[in-house]
Coordinates of C-alpha atoms in Angstrom, one line a residue:
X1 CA 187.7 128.3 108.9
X2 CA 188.2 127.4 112.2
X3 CA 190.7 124.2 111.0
X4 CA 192.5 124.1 108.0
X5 CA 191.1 120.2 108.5
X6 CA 187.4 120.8 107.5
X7 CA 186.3 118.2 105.2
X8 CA 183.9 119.3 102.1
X9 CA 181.0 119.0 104.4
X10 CA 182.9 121.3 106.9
X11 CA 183.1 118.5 109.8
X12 CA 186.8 117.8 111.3
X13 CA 188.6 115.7 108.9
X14 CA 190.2 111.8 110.2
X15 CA 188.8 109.0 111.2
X16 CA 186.7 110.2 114.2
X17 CA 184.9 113.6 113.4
X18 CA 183.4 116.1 115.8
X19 CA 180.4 115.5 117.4
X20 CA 177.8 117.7 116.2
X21 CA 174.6 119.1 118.2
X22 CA 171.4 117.5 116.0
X23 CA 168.6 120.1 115.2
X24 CA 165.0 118.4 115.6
X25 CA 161.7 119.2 115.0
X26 CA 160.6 121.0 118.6
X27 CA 163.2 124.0 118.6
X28 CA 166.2 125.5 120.1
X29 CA 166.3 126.5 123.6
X30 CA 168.1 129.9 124.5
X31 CA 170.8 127.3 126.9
X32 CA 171.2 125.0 123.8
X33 CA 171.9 128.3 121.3
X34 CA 174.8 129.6 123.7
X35 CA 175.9 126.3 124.1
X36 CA 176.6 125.5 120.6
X37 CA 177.9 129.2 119.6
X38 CA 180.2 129.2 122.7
X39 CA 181.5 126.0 122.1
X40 CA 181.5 126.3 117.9
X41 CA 179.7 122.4 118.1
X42 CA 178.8 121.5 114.6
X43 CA 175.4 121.4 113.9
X44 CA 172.9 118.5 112.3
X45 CA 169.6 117.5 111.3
X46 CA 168.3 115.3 113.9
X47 CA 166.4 112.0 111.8
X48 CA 163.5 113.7 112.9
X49 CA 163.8 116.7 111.2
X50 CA 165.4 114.9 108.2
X51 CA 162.2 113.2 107.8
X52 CA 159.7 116.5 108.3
X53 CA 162.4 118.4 105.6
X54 CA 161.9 115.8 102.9
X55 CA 158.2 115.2 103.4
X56 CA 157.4 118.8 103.2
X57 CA 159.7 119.2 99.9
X58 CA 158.1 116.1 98.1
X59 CA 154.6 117.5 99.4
X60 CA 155.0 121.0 98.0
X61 CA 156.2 119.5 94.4
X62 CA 153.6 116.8 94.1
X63 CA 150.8 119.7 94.5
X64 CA 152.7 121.7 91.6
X65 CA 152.0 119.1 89.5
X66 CA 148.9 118.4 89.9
X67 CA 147.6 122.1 90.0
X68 CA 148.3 125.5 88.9
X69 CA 146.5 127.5 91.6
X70 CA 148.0 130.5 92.7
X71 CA 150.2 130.0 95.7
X72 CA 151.7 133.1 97.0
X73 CA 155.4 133.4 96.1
X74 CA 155.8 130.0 94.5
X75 CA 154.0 130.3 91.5
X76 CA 153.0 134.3 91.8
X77 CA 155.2 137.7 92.7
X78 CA 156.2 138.9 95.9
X79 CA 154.7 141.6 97.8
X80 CA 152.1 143.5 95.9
X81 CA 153.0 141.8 93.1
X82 CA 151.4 139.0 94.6
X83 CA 148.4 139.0 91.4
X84 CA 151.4 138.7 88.8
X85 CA 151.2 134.6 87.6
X86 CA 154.8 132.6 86.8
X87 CA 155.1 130.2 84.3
X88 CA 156.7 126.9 85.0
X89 CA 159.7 127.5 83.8
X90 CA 160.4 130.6 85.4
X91 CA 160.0 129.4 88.5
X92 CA 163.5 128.4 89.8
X93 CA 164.9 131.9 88.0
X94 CA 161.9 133.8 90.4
X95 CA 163.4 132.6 93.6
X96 CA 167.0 133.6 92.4
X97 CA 165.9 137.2 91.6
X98 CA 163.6 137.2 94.7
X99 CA 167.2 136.5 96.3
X100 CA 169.5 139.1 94.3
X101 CA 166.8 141.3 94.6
X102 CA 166.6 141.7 98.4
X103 CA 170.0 141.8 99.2
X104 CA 169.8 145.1 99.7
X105 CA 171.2 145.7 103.1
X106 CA 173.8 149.0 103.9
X107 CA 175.7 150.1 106.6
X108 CA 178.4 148.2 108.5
X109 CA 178.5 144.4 108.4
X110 CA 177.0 142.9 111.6
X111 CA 179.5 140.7 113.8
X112 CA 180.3 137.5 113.0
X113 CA 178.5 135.9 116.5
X114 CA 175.6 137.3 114.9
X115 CA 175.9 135.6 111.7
X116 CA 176.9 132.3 113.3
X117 CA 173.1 132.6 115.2
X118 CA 171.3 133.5 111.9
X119 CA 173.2 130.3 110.4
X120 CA 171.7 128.4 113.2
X121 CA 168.5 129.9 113.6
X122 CA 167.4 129.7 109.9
X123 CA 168.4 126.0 110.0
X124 CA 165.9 125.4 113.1
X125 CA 163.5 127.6 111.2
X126 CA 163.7 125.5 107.9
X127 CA 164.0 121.8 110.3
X128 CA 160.6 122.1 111.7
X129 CA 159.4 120.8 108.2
X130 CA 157.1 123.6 107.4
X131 CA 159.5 125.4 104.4
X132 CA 159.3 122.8 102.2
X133 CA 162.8 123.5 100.5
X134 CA 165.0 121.1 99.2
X135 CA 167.3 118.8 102.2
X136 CA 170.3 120.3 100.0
X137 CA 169.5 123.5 100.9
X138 CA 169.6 122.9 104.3
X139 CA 172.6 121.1 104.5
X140 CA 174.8 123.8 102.8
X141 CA 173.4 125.9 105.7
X142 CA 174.9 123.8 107.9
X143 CA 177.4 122.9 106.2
X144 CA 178.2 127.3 106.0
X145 CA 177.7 127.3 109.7
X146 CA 180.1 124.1 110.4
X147 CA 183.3 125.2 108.3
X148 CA 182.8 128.8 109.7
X149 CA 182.2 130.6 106.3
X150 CA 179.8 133.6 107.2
X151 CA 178.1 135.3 104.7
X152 CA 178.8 139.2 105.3
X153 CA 175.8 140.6 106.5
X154 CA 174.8 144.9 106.6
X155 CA 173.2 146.1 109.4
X156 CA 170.6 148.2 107.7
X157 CA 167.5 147.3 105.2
X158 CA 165.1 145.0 107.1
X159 CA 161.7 146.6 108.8
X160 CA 161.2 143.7 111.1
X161 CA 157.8 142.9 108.9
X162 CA 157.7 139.9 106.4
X163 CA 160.8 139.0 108.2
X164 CA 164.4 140.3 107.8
X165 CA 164.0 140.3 104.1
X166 CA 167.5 142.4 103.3
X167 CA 169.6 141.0 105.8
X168 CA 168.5 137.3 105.4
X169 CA 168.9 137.9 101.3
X170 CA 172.5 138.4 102.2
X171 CA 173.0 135.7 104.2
X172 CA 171.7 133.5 101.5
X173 CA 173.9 134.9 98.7
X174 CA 176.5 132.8 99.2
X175 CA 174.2 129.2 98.2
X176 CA 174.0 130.7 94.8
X177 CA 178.0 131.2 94.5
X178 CA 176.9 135.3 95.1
X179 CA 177.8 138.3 97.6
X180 CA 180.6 137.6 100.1
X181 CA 181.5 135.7 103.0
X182 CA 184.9 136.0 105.8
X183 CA 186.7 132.8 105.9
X184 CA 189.5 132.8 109.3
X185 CA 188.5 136.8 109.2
X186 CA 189.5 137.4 105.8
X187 CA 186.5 138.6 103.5
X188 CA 186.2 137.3 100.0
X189 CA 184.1 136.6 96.7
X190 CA 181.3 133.7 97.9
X191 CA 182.3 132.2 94.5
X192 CA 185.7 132.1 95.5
X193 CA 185.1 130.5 98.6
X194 CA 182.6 127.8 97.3
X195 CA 185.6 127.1 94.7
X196 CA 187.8 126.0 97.5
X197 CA 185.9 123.7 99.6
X198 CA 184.7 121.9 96.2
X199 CA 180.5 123.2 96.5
X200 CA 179.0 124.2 93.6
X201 CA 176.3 126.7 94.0
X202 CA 172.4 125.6 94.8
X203 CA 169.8 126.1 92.4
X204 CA 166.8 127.0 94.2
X205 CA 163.7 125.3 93.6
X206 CA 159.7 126.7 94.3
X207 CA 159.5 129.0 97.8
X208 CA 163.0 128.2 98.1
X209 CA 164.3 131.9 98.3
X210 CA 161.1 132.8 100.1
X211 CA 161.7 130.5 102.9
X212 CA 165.4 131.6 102.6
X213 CA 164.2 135.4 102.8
X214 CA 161.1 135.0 105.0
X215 CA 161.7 134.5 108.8
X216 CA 162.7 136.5 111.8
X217 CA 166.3 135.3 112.4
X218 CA 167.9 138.4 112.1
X219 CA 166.1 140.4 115.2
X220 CA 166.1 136.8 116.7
X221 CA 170.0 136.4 116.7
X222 CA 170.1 139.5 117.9
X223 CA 167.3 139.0 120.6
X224 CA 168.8 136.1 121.7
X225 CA 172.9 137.2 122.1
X226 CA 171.4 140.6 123.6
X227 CA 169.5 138.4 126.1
X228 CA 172.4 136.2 127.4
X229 CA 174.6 139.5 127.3
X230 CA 171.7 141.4 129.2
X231 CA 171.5 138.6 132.3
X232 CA 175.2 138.3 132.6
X233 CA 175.4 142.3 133.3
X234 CA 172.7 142.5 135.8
X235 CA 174.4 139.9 137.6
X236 CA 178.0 141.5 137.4
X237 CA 175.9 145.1 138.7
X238 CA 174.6 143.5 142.0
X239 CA 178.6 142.2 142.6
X240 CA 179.7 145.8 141.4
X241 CA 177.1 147.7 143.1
X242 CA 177.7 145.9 146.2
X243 CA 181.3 147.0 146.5
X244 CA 180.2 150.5 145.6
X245 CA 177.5 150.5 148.7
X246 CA 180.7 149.5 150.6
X247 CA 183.2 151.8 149.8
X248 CA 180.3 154.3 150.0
X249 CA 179.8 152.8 153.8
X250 CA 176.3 152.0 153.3
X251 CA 173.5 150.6 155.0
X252 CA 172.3 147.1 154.8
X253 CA 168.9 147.6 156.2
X254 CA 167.5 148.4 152.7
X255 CA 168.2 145.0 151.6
X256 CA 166.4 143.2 154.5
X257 CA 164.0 140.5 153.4
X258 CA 161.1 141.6 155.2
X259 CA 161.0 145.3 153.1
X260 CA 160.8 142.8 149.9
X261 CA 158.5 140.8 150.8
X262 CA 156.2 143.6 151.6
X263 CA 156.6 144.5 147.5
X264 CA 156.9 141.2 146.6
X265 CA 158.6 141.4 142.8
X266 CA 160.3 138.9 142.4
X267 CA 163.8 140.7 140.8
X268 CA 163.4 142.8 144.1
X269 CA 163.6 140.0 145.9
X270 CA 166.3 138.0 144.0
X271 CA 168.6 141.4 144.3
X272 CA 168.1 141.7 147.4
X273 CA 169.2 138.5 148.7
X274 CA 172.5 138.8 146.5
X275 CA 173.1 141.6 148.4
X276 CA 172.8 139.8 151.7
X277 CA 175.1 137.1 150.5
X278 CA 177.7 139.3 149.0
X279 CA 178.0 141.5 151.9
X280 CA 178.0 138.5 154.3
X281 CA 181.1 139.1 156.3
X282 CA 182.3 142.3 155.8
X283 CA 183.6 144.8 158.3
X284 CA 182.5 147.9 156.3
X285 CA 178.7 146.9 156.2
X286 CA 178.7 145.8 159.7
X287 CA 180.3 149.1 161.0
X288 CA 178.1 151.6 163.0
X289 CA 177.0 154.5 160.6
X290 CA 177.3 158.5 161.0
X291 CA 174.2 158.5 159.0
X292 CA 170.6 157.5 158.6
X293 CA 170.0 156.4 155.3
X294 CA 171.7 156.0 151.8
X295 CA 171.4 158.0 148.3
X296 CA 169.0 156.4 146.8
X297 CA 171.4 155.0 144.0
X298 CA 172.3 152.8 147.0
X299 CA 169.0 152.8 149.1
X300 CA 167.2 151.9 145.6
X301 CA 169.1 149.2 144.2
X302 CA 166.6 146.2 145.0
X303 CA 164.1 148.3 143.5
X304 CA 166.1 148.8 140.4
X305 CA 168.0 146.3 139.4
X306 CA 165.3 143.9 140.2
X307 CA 162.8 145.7 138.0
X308 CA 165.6 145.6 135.0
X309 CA 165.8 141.6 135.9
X310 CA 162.0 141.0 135.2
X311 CA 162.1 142.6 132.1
X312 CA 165.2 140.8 131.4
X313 CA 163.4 137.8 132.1
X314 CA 160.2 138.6 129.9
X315 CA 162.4 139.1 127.1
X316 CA 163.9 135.9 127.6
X317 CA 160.4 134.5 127.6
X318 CA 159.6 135.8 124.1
X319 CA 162.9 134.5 122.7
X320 CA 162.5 131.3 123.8
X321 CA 159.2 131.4 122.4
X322 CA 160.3 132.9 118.9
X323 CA 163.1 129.9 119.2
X324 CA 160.5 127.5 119.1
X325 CA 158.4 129.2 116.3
X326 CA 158.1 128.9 112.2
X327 CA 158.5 132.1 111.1
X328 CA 158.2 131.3 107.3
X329 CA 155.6 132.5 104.9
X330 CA 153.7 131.0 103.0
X331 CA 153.5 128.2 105.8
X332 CA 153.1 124.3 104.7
X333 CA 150.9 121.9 106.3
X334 CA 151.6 119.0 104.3
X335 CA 149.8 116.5 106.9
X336 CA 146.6 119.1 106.4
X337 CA 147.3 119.5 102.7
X338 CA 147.2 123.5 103.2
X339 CA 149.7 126.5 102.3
X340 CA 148.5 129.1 104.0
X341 CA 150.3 132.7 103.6
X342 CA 150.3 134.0 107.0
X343 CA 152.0 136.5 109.2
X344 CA 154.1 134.9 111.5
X345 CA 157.3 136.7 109.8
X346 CA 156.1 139.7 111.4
X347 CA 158.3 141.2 114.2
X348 CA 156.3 142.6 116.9
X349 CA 156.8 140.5 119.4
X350 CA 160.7 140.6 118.8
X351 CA 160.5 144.5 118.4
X352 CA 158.7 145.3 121.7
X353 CA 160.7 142.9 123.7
X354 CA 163.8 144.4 122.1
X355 CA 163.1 147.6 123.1
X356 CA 161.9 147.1 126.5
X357 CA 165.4 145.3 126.9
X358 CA 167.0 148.3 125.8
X359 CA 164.9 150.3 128.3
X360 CA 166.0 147.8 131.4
X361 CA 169.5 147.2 130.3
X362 CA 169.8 151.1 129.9
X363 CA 168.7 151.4 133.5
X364 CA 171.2 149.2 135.3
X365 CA 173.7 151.7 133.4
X366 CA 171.5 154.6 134.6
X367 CA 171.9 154.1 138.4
X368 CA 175.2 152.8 138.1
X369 CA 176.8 156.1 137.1
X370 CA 175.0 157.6 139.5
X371 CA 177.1 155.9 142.6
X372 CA 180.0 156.5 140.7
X373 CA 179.4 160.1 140.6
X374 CA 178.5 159.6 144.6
X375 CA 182.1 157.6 144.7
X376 CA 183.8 161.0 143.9
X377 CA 182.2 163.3 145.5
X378 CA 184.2 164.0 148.5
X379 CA 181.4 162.4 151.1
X380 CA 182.1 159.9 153.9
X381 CA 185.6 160.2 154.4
X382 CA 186.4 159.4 150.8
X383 CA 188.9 162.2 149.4
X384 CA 187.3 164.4 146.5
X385 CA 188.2 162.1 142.9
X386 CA 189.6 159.4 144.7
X387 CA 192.8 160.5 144.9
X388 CA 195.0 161.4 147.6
X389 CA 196.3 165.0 146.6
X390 CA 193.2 166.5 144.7
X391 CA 193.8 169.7 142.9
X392 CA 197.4 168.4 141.8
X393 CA 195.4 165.3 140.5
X394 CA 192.2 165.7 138.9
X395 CA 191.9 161.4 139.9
X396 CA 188.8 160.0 139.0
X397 CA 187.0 163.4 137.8
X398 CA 186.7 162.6 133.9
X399 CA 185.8 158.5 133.5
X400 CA 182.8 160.0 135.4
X401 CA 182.3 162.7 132.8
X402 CA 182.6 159.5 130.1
X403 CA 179.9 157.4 132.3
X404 CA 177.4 160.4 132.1
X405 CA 178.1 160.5 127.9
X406 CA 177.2 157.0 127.9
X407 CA 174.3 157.3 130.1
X408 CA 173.4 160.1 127.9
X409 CA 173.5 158.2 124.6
X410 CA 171.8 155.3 125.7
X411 CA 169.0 157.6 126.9
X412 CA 168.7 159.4 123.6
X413 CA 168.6 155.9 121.8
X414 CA 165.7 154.5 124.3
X415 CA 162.9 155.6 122.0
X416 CA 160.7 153.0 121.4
X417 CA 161.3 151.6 117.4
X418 CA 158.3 149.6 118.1
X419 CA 156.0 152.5 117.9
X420 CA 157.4 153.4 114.6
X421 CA 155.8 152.1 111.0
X422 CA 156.0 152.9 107.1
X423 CA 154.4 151.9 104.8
X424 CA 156.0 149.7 102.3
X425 CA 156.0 147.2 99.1
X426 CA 153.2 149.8 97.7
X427 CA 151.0 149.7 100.7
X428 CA 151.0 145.7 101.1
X429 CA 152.9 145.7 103.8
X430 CA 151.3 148.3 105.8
X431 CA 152.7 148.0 109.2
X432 CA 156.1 146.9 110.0
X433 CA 157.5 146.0 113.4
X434 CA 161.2 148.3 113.4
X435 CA 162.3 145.1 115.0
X436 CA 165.4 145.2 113.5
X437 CA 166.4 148.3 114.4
X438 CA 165.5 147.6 117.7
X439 CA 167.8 144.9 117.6
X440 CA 170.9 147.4 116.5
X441 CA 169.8 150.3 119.0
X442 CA 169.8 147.5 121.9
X443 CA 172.8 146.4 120.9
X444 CA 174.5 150.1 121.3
X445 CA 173.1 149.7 124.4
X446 CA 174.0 146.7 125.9
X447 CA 177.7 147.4 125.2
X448 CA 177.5 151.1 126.8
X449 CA 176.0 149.7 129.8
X450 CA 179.0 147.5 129.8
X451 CA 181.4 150.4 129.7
X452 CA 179.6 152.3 132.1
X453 CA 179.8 149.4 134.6
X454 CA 183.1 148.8 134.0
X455 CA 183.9 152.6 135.1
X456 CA 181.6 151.7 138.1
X457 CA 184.4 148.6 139.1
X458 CA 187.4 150.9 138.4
X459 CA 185.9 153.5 140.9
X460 CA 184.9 151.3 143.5
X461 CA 188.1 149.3 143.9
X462 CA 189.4 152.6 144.1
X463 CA 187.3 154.0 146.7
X464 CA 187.4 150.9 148.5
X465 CA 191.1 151.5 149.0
X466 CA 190.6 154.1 151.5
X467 CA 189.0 151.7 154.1
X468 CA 191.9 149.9 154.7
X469 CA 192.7 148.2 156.6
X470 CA 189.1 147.6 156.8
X471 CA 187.6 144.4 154.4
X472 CA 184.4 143.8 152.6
X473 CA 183.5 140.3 152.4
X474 CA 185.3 137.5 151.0
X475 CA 183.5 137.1 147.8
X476 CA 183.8 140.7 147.1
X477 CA 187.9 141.0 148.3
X478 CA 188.4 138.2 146.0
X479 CA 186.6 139.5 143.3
X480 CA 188.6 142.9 144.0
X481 CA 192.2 141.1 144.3
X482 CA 191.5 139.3 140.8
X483 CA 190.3 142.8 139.1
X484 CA 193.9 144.6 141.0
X485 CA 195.7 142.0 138.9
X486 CA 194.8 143.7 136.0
X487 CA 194.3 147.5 136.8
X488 CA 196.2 149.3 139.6
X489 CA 195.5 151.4 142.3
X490 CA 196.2 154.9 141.4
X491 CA 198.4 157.1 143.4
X492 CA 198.8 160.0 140.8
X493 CA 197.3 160.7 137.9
X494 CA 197.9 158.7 134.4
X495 CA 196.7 158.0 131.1
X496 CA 193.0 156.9 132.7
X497 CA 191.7 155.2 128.7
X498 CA 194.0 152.7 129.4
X499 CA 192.9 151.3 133.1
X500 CA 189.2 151.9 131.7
X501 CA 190.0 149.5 128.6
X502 CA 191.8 146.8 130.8
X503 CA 188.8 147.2 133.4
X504 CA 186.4 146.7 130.2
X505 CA 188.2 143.4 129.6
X506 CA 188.2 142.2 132.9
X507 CA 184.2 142.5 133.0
X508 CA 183.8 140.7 129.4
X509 CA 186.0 137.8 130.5
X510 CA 183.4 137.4 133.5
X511 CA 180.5 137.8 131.2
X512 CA 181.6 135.4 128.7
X513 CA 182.3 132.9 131.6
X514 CA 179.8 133.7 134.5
X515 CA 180.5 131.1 136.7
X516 CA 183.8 133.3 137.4
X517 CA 181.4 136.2 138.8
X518 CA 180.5 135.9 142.9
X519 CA 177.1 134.1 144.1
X520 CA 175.8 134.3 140.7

C-alpha cells in the first residue's frame, strides 16, 4: 500500500483525506487515465454514476422477480452452454464458479501499471450504469485500486473475444477473498490481504461475475499505457534523430516546408517543422556541405517518423473511443426495459489498432538503427566506431550489433495477431480478435524501440563530439550536456552494458516527464 495510513476504504487516514478523481457516467479520457495513474489520485463514483449504478442493479432484480425468461448468463450457462436453465438458488453460486472457472490465465504476471489501469478501466466500464451489479461491488474496485492492492494478473489466456475473460477472472479473484494480490510489492494470499484491511469477501449477485469477466479492459490498459508510451518516443526520435543528422553533417533542405506541403500528411509535416526548430541555430547544419544529399535514414525522416505519428494518432483515436465505450455483455437498458446480449466485448477494434501500433512504433526503431549504423561507419570525417584509435578499440562496433537484434526481434514479432482466429467455447465463439496478444507483442515492442533509441542518443553524443568546437543548436547542446551528466564520452574502450543501461534511464526519465524533452 502506498501508506501504511490507508483507512478501511483505502483513502488517507486524518481528518482531511485525499482528494479523489470522481468517475461519471461519459468516460475516461486517455489525459484523465495518465493523470490519475501518474499521480496515484484516488478514484470515485461521481453522484452521477452512483445514481446510473443503483438504478441499473434495482432494475435487473425487479425483472428477476417478476419473470423467469432466459437471460443469457444471469439465469442460463455461459458460452455454449448458454441453453442450460439455473434455478434460483443457484444463481449467486453460478457467478462464483463463472469466476473460479476463468481464472485461467499463465505465463508471467503483467506489471503492476497495468493492473492499476484494469482497476480503473473496469470501474468506468461498470459506472456507465449498464452492468447492473451491486454499488458494493464497485466500490471494493475502487477501494482495490485506492489502497494499491493489485490482484496478480498472467499474461496469457484471453483471445480478445467476449472480452478478456482469463485475465479479468483474475483480477476479480480477490472480491471473493480468492487468488492473490502484491501489497507494497510483496505478493500474498487475497484472503490474507482482505483479513488486514478488515473487508470481508463479496458475494456476487445475478451477471455479477459476467460483468466482472466481460469487458475489454485488459487489451484497453494495455492500448492505452502503449499509446502514451508510443507518443512520447516519437517525440524523443525527432530530438534524437536530429542530433544524429548533425553529427552526420546533414542537410536541412529535406525538411523545408514547401517539400511537405507538396505531400501534405500531416505527421510529415509536424516532423518536419521540429526539425526546423531543433536545428535553429546550429553551426553544423548551417555549414556548407561536401555533398549533395543525405542517406535516406536522414533524407527520409519526415517521411517516416511522420507516417509512425499518424498511426500513432489513429490508435489514440480508437482508445479514446474504447474509453468511452460499455464493453459488457449482456448489456442493460433499464430506461428501455431491454437486456440485450451483444458483442461489444469483442476486440477488433483494440486488436487492429494494437498491431498497427506495433507496426509504427517498430518503425521509428527501424530507421533509427539505421543512422546509428551510418554514425559508425567511418564517413564524413567521423573516425570508424567513434573512437579515436580504431583497431585497438573496437568503440561503438557492438551496441550497433545489439540495435540490429532488437530491430530484428521487433520485426519478427510484427505479424499481424489480428489476422489470427480459433475457434472456441465449442464453436460459439467463432471468431476472436487476438487482441490480447497484440497487446503483449506491442508491448515487447515499444520497450525495444526504446532501447534501440537509447543506443541511437549514446552514438550520437558520441559522434557529435568530433565536431568540436563546432555546436548544434541550443536546445539540442542542452539536451546533450544533461544526457553527458549521466554517460561519458568515451576515450577507450569499456564495459559498453553499462553506458547503454544509464543511457536507457536517461530516455525513461524524459518519457515519463515529457515536458523535460526539447520543443515537444
Amino acid at each position: 500500500m502506498r501508506s501504511s495510513k490507508l483507512s478501511k476504504d483505502g483513502s488517507k487516514g486524518g481528518k482531511f483525506p485525499a482528494p479523489s478523481h470522481p468517475i461519471g457516467t461519459v468516460g475516461l479520457e486517455l489525459a484523465e487515465l495518465e493523470h490519475i495513474l501518474h499521480t496515484r489520485t484516488p478514484i470515485s463514483l461521481s453522484k452521477e454514476a452512483v445514481a446510473a449504478v443503483q438504478r441499473s442493479h434495482a432494475y435487473l432484480q425487479d425483472r428477476l422477480k417478476k419473470s423467469d425468461a432466459p437471460i443469457y448468463g444471469v439465469n442460463t450457462g455461459f458460452g455454449s452452454l448458454y441453453d442450460k436453465s439455473i434455478a434460483k438458488k443457484d444463481l449467486a453460486q453460478l457467478q462464483k464458479n463463472l469466476v473460479m472457472s476463468h481464472a485461467c490465465g499463465s505465463g508471467e504476471p503483467v506489471p503492476e501499471d497495468i493492473v492499476r489501469a484494469m482497476l480503473v478501466l473496469k470501474v468506468q466500464n461498470m459506472a456507465f450504469g449498464h452492468s447492473a451489479v451491486a454499488p458494493a461491488t464497485v466500490q471494493r474496485l475502487i477501494d482495490m485500486y485506492n489502497a494499491d492492492v493489485l490482484p496478480v494478473v498472467y499474461e496469457r489466456g484471453s483471445l480478445g473475444a467476449s472480452g478478456d475473460l482469463a485475465p479479468l477472472a483474475h483480477l476479480s479473484l480477490p472480491l471473493l477473498g480468492l487468488g492473490e494480490v502484491t501489497v507494497a510489492g510483496k505478493r500474498l494470499p487475497s484472503a490474507q490481504a482482505l483479513k488486514k484491511l478488515g473487508w470481508k469477501p463479496l458475494e456476487l449477485g445475478p451477471k455479477e461475475g459476467l460483468a466482472l469477466l466481460n469487458g475489454t479492459q485488459f487489451m484497453n490498459a494495455y492500448a492505452s499505457l502503449l499509446t502514451l508510451k508510443a507518443t512520447r518516443l516519437a517525440q524523443l526520435a525527432d530530438v534524437i534523430g536530429a542530433i544524429s543528422l548533425d553529427a552526420y553533417d546533414g542537410r536541412i533542405e529535406p525538411f523545408h516546408p514547401s517539400i511537405h506541403a507538396v505531400r501534405p500528411h500531416p505527421g510529415q509535416a509536424v516532423v518536419a517543422g521540429r526539425f526546423r526548430d531543433l536545428l535553429k541555430g546550429s553551426e553544423l547544419v548551417k555549414r556548407k556541405k561536401a555533398h549533395v544529399q543525405d542517406p535516406y535514414s536522414f533524407r527520409c525522416i519526415p517521411q517516416v517518423h511522420g507516417a509512425s505519428r499518424d498511426a500513432i494518432a489513429y490508435v489514440e483515436r480508437v482508445v479514446n473511443c474504447e474509453l468511452e465505450s460499455v464493453t459488457d455483455n449482456p448489456t442493460v437498458f433499464d430506461d428501455e426495459d431491454l437486456i440485450i446480449s451483444a458483442g461489444n466485448f469483442h476486440g477488433q477494434p483494440l486488436a487492429l489498432a494494437l498491431d498497427f501500433l506495433a507496426i509504427a512504433t517498430a518503425e521509428i526503431g527501424s530507421i533509427s538503427e539505421r543512422r546509428i549504423y551510418k554514425l559508425i561507419g567511418g564517413q564524413r570525417g567521423l573516425p570508424a566506431f567513434l573512437v579515436a584509435e580504431p583497431g585497438l578499440n573496437s568503440g561503438f562496433m557492438i551496441p550497433q550489433y545489439t540495435a540490429a537484434s532488437l530491430v530484428s526481434a521487433n520485426k519478427q514479432r510484427c505479424m499481424p495477431n489480428s489476422v489470427d482466429t480459433i475457434d472456441s467455447s465449442n464453436g460459439q465463439e467463432d471468431h476472436v480478435s487476438m487482441g490480447a496478444a497484440a497487446a503483449i507483442k506491442t508491448w515487447q515492442v515499444v520497450q525495444d524501440v526504446e532501447r534501440v533509441l537509447a543506443i541511437e542518443l549514446f552514438t550520437a553524443a558520441q559522434a557529435l563530439e568530433f565536431r568540436r568546437p563546432a555546436r548544434s543548436s541550443a536546445p539540442l547542446e542542452s539536451f546533450v550536456s544533461a544526457f553527458r551528466e549521466r554517460v561519458p564520452y568515451v576515450k577507450t574502450d569499456v564495459v559498453m552494458h553499462d553506458h547503454m543501461e544509464a543511457a536507457l534511464a536517461f530516455l525513461r526519465e524524459h518519457i515519463a516527464e515529457p515536458r523535460t524533452v526539447p520543443l515537444c
